[in-house]
Tab-separated table of C-alpha atoms in Angstrom:
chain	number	residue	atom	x	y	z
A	1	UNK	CA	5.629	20.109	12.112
A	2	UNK	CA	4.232	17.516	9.971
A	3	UNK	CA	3.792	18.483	6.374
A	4	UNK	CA	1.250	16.599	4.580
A	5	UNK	CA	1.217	16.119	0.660
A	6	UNK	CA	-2.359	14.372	0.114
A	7	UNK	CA	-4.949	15.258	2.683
A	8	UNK	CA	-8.695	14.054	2.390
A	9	UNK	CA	-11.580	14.087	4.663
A	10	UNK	CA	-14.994	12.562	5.086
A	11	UNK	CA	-14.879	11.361	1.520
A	12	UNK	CA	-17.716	9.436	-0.072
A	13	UNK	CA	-18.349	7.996	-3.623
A	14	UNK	CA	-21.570	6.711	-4.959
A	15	UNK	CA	-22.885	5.263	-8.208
A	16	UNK	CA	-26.630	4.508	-8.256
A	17	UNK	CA	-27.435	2.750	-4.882
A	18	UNK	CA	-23.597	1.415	-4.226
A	19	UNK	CA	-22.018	3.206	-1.912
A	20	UNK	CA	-18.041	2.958	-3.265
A	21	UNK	CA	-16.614	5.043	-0.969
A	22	UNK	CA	-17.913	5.906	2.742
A	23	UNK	CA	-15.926	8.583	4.927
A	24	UNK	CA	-12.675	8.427	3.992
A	25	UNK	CA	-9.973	10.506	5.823
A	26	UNK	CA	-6.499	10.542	4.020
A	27	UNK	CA	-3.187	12.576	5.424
A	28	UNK	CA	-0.386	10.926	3.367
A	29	UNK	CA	3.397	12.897	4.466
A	30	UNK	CA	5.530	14.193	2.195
A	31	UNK	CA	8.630	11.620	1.534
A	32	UNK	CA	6.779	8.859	2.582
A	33	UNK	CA	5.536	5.408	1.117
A	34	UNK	CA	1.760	5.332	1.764
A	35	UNK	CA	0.101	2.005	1.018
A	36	UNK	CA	-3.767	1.773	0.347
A	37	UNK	CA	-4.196	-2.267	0.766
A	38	UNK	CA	-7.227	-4.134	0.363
A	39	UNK	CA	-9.254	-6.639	-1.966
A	40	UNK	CA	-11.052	-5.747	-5.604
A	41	UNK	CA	-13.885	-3.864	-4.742
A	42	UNK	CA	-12.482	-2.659	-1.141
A	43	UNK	CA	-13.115	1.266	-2.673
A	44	UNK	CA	-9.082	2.112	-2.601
A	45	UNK	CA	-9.245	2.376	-6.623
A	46	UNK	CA	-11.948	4.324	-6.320
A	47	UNK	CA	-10.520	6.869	-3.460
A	48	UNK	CA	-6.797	7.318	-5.801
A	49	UNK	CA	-9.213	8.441	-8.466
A	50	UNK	CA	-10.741	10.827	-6.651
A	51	UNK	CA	-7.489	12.072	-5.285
A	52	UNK	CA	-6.008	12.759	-8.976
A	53	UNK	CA	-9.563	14.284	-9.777
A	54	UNK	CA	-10.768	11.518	-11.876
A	55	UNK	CA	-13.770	10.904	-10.034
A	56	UNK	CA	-15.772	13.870	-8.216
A	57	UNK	CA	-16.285	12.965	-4.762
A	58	UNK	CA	-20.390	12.974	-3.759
A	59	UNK	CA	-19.127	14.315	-0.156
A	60	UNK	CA	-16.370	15.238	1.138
A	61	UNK	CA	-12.839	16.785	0.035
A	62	UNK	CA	-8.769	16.664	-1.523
A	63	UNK	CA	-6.213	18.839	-0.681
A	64	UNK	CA	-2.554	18.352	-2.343
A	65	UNK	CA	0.040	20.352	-1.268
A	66	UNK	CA	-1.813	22.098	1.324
A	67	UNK	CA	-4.553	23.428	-1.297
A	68	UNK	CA	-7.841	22.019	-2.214
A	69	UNK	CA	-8.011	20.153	-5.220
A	70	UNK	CA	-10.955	21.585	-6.237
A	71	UNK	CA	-10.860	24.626	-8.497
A	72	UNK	CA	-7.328	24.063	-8.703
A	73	UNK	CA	-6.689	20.747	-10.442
A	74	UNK	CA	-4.613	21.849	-13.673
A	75	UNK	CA	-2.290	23.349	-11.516
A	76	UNK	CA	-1.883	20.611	-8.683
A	77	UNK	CA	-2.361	18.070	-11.035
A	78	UNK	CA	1.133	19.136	-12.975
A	79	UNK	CA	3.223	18.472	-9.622
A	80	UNK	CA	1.578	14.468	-9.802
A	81	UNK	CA	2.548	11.101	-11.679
A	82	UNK	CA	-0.080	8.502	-12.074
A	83	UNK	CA	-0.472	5.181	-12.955
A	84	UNK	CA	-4.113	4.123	-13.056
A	85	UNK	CA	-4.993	0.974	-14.617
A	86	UNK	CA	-3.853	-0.305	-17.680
A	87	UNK	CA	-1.169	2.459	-18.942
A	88	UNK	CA	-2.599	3.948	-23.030
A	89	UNK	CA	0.203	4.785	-25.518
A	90	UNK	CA	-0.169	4.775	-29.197
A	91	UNK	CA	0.640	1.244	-30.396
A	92	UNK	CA	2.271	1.815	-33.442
A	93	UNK	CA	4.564	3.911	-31.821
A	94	UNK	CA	7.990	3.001	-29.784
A	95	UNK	CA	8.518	3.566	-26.485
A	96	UNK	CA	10.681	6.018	-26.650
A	97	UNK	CA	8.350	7.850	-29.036
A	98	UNK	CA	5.479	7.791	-26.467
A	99	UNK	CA	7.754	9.585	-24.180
A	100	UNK	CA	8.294	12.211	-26.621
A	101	UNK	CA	5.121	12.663	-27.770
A	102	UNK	CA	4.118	12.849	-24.089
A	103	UNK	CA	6.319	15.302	-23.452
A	104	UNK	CA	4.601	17.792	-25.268
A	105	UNK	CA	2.111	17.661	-22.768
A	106	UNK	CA	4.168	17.919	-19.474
A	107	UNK	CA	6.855	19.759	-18.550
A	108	UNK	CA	9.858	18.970	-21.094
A	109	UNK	CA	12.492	16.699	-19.377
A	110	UNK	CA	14.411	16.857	-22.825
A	111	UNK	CA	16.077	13.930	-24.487
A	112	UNK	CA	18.482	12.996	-21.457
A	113	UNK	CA	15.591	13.168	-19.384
A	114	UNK	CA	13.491	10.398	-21.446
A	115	UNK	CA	16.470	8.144	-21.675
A	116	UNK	CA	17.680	8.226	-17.629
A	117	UNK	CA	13.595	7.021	-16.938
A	118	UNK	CA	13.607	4.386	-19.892
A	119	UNK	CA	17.211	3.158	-18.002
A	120	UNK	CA	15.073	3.703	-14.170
A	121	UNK	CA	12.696	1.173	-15.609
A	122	UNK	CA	14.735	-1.043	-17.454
A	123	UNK	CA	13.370	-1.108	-20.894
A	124	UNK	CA	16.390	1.109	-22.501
A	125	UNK	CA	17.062	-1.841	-25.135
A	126	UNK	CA	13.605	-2.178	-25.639
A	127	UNK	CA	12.613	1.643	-26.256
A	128	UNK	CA	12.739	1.178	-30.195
A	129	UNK	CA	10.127	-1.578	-30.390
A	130	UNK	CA	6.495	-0.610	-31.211
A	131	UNK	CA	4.388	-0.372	-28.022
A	132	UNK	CA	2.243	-2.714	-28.945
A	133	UNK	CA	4.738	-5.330	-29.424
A	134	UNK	CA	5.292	-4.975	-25.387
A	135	UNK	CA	4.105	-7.489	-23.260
A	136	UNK	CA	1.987	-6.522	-20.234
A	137	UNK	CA	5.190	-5.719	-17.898
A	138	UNK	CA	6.651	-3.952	-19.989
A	139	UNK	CA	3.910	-1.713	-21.070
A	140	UNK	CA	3.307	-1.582	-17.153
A	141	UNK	CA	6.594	-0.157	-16.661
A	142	UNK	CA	6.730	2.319	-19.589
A	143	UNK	CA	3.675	3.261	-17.812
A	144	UNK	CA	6.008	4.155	-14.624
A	145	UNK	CA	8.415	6.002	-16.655
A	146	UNK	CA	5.785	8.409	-18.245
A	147	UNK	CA	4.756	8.841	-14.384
A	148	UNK	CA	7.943	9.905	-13.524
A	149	UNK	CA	9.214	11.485	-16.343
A	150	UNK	CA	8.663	15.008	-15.827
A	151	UNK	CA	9.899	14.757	-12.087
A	152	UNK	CA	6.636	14.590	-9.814
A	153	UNK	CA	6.383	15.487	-6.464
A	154	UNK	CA	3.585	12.948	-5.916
A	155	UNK	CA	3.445	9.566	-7.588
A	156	UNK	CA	0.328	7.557	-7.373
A	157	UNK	CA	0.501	3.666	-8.795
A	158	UNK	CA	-2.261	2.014	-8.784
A	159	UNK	CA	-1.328	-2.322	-8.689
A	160	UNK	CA	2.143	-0.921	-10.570
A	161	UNK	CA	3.296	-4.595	-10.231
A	162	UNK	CA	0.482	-5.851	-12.295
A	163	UNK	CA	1.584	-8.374	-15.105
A	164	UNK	CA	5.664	-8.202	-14.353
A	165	UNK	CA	7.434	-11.329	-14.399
A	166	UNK	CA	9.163	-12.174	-10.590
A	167	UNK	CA	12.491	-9.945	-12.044
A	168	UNK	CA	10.413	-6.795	-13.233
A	169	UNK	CA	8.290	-6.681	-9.886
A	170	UNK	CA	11.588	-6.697	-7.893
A	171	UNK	CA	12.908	-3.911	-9.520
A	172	UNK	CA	9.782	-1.947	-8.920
A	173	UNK	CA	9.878	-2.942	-5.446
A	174	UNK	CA	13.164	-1.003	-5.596
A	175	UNK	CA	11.982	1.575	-7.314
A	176	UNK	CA	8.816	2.560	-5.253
A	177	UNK	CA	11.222	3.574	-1.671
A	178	UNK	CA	14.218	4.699	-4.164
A	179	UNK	CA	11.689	7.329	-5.486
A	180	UNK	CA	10.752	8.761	-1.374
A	181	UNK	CA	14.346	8.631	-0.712
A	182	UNK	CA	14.831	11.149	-3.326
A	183	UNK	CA	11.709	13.638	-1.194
A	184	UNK	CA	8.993	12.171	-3.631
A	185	UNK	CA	5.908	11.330	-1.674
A	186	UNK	CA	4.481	7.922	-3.030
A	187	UNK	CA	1.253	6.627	-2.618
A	188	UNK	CA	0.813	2.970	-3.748
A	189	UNK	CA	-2.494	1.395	-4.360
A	190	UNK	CA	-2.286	-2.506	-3.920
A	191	UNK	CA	-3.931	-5.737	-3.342
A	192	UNK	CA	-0.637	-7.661	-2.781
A	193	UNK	CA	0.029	-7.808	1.445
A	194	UNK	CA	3.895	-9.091	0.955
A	195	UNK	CA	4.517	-5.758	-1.674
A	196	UNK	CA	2.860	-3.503	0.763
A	197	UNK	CA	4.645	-4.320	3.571
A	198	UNK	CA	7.874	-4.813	1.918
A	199	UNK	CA	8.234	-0.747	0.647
A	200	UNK	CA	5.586	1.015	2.466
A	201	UNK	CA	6.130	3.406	5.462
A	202	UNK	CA	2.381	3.996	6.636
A	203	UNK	CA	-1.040	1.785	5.100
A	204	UNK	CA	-4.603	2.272	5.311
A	205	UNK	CA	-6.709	-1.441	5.165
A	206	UNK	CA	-9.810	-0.543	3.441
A	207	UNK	CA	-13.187	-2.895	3.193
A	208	UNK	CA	-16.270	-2.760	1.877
A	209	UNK	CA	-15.600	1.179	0.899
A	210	UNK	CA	-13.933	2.150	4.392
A	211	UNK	CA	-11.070	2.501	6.164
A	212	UNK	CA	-10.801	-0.503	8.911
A	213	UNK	CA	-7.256	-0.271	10.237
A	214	UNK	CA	-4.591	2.984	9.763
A	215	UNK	CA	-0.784	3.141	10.858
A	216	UNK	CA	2.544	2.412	10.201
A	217	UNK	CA	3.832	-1.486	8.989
A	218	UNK	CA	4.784	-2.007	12.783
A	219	UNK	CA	2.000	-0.836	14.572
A	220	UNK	CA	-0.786	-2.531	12.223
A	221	UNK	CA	0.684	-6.238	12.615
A	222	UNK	CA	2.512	-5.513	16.133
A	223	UNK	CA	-1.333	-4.567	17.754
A	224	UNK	CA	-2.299	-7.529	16.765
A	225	UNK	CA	0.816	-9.797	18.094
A	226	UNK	CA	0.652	-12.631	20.184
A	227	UNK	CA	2.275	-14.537	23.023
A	228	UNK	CA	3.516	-17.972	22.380
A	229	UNK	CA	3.688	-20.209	26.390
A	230	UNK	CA	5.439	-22.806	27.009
A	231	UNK	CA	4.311	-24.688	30.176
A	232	UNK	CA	4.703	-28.203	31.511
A	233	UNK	CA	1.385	-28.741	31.539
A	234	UNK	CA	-0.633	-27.633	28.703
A	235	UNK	CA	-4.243	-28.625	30.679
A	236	UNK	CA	-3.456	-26.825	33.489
A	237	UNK	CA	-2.257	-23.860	32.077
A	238	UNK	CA	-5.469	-23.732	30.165
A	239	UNK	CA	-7.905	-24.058	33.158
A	240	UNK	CA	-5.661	-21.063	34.551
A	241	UNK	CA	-6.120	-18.912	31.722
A	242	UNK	CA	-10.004	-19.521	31.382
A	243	UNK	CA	-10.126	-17.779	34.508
A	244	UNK	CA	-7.510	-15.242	33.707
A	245	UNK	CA	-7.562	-11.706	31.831
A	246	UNK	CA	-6.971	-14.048	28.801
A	247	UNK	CA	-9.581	-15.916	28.793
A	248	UNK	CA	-10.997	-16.800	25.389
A	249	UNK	CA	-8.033	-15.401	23.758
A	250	UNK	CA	-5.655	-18.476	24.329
A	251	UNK	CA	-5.214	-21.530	21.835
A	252	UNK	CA	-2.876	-24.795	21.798
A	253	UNK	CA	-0.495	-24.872	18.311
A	254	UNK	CA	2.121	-27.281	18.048
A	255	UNK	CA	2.208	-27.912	21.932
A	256	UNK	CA	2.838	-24.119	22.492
A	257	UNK	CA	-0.252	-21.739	24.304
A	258	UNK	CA	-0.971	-19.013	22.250
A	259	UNK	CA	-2.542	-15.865	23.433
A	260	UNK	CA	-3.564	-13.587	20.877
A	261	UNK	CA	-3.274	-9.783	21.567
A	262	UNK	CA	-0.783	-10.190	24.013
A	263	UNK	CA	2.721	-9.705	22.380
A	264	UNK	CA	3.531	-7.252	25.218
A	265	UNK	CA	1.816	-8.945	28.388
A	266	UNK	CA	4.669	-11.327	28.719
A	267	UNK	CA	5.552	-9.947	32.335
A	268	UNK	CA	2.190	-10.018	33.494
A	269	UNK	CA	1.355	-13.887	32.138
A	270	UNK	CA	4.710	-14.849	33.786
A	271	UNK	CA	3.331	-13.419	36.943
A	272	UNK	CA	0.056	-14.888	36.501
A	273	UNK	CA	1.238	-18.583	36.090
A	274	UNK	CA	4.166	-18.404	38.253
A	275	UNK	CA	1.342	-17.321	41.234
A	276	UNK	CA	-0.082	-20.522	40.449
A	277	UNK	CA	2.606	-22.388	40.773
A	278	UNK	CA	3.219	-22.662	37.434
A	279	UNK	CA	6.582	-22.256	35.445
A	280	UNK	CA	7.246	-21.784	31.819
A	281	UNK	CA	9.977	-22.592	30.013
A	282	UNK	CA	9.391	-20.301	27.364
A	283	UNK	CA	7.481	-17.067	27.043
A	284	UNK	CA	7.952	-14.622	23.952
A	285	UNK	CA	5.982	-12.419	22.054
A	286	UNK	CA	5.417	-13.555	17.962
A	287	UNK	CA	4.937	-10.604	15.744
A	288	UNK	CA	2.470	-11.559	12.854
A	289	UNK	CA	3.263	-10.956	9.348
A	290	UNK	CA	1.248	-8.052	7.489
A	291	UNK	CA	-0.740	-10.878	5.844
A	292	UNK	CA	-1.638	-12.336	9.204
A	293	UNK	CA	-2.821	-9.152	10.649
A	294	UNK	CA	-4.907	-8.028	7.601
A	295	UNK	CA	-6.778	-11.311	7.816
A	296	UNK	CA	-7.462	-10.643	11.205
A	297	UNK	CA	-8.268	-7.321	10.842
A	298	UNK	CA	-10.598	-7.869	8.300
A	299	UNK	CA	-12.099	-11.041	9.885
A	300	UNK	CA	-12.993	-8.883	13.112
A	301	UNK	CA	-14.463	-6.373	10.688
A	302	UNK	CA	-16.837	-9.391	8.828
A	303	UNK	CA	-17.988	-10.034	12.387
A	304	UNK	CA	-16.055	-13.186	12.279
């Protein structure tokens, strides 16, 4: 039986007469990479906030662990690491200090446990200098390490990539499915289609302050593959098809047909053309890329 770490349902946000957040339904699994993609403004900010309490929901409701979230925060809360924004430590103080001083706070992972996360997160020879001599990676990823540092069940990172040069955000990258190989459950908030579909196990496409598309990496851009045709005659094969099951799906690129929606029809357009005397010399499904698929996704969504 499926155990589920975050769970929310019919969730809603408002402030004033914007509508943030419109009946959202969450079930994240424990162990798992959950990715919440979609543009600034697309409400996934605003739906991690309300899942770490930060924000009080106008409808609907969290449950972590199995329990609701409400009128049980402090204690919930302590099993979580967040990143949220733009990480705050005091400035005039090192890294390494920050961690310590945090640690009063959370439960004490001790002075081997502050230097194994300042090692996770690369910034061990850099853990003397002041914070606020960091640049923005670095104070991104001392964010990560206070996140982790007192050994969460749940980690939530909102954009964790944000400001790290090409080297930083591929050691995050290895980070992120590192941590659910270890039982974490991670939930990754994200604008950034290649990161999300590069670490994450499950993702949720919101727009306009709802979900529009839900499922794992393969199911998300494999609904939405296509069919790439080969045939000797490209005009004929298109009067065919505009009197076909296909019709208005199909497209010429590059002297190839393309029919959209149809990665796993290839049997039946064989049959199809071949009954019309027809004969390809190619036929194979094309996978899109995440990127691909969100901009259809969202496109159909527009109306488009």
């Amino acid at each position: 039986m499926l155990e589920y770490v975050v769970e929310a349902s019919g969730l809603v946000k408002r402030y004033g007469e914007t509508i943030a957040v419109r009946d959202v339904d969450l079930a994240v699994e424990r162990g798992s990479v959950f990715g919440a993609l979609g543009p600034n403004g697309s409400g996934k900010s605003t739906t991690v906030r309300m899942l770490l309490g930060l924000a009080r929901p106008d409808a609907g409701n969290v449950r972590l662990f199995g329990e609701p979230l409400a009128g049980h925060a402090p204690r919930l809360l302590r099993r979580v690491g967040a990143v949220v924004e733009s990480p705050a430590f005091v400035p005039y103080l090192s890294g390494r200090d920050n961690l310590r001083l945090l640690e009063l706070y959370v439960p004490a992972a001790g002075r081997e446990g502050i230097e194994a996360v300042l090692r996770r997160v690369h910034l061990e020879d850099a853990a003397h200098r002041r914070f606020k001599t960091y640049s923005l990676g670095m104070k991104q990823r001392l964010g990560i390490a206070a996140a982790i540092l007192h050994n969460p069940e749940l980690i939530i990172l909102d954009e964790p990539t944000n400001g790290l040069d090409p080297q930083g955000t591929l050691e995050v990258r290895a980070l992120i499915p590192e941590l659910a190989r270890e039982g974490r459950t991670v939930v990754l908030c994200s604008h950034l289609l290649h990161e999300v579909e590069q670490v994450c196990d499950s993702i949720a496409i919101f727009q306009r302050g709802r979900i529009i598309a839900r499922g794992t990496t393969a199911e998300i851009t494999g609904a939405a593959s296509s069919l790439e045709v080969a045939a000797p005659d490209v005009e004929i094969a298109l009067k065919l098809f505009a009197q076909s099951p296909w019709a208005g799906r199909v497209r010429v690129e590059a002297e190839l047909l393309r029919i959209e929606n149809a990665g796993g029809e290839g049997a039946s357009v064989n049959a199809f053309l071949a009954g019309h005397g027809v004969y390809v010399s190619l036929l194979r499904p094309r996978h899109q890329s995440l990127e691909e698929a969100f901009l259809d996704i969202t496109r159909e969504d527009d109306g488009g």
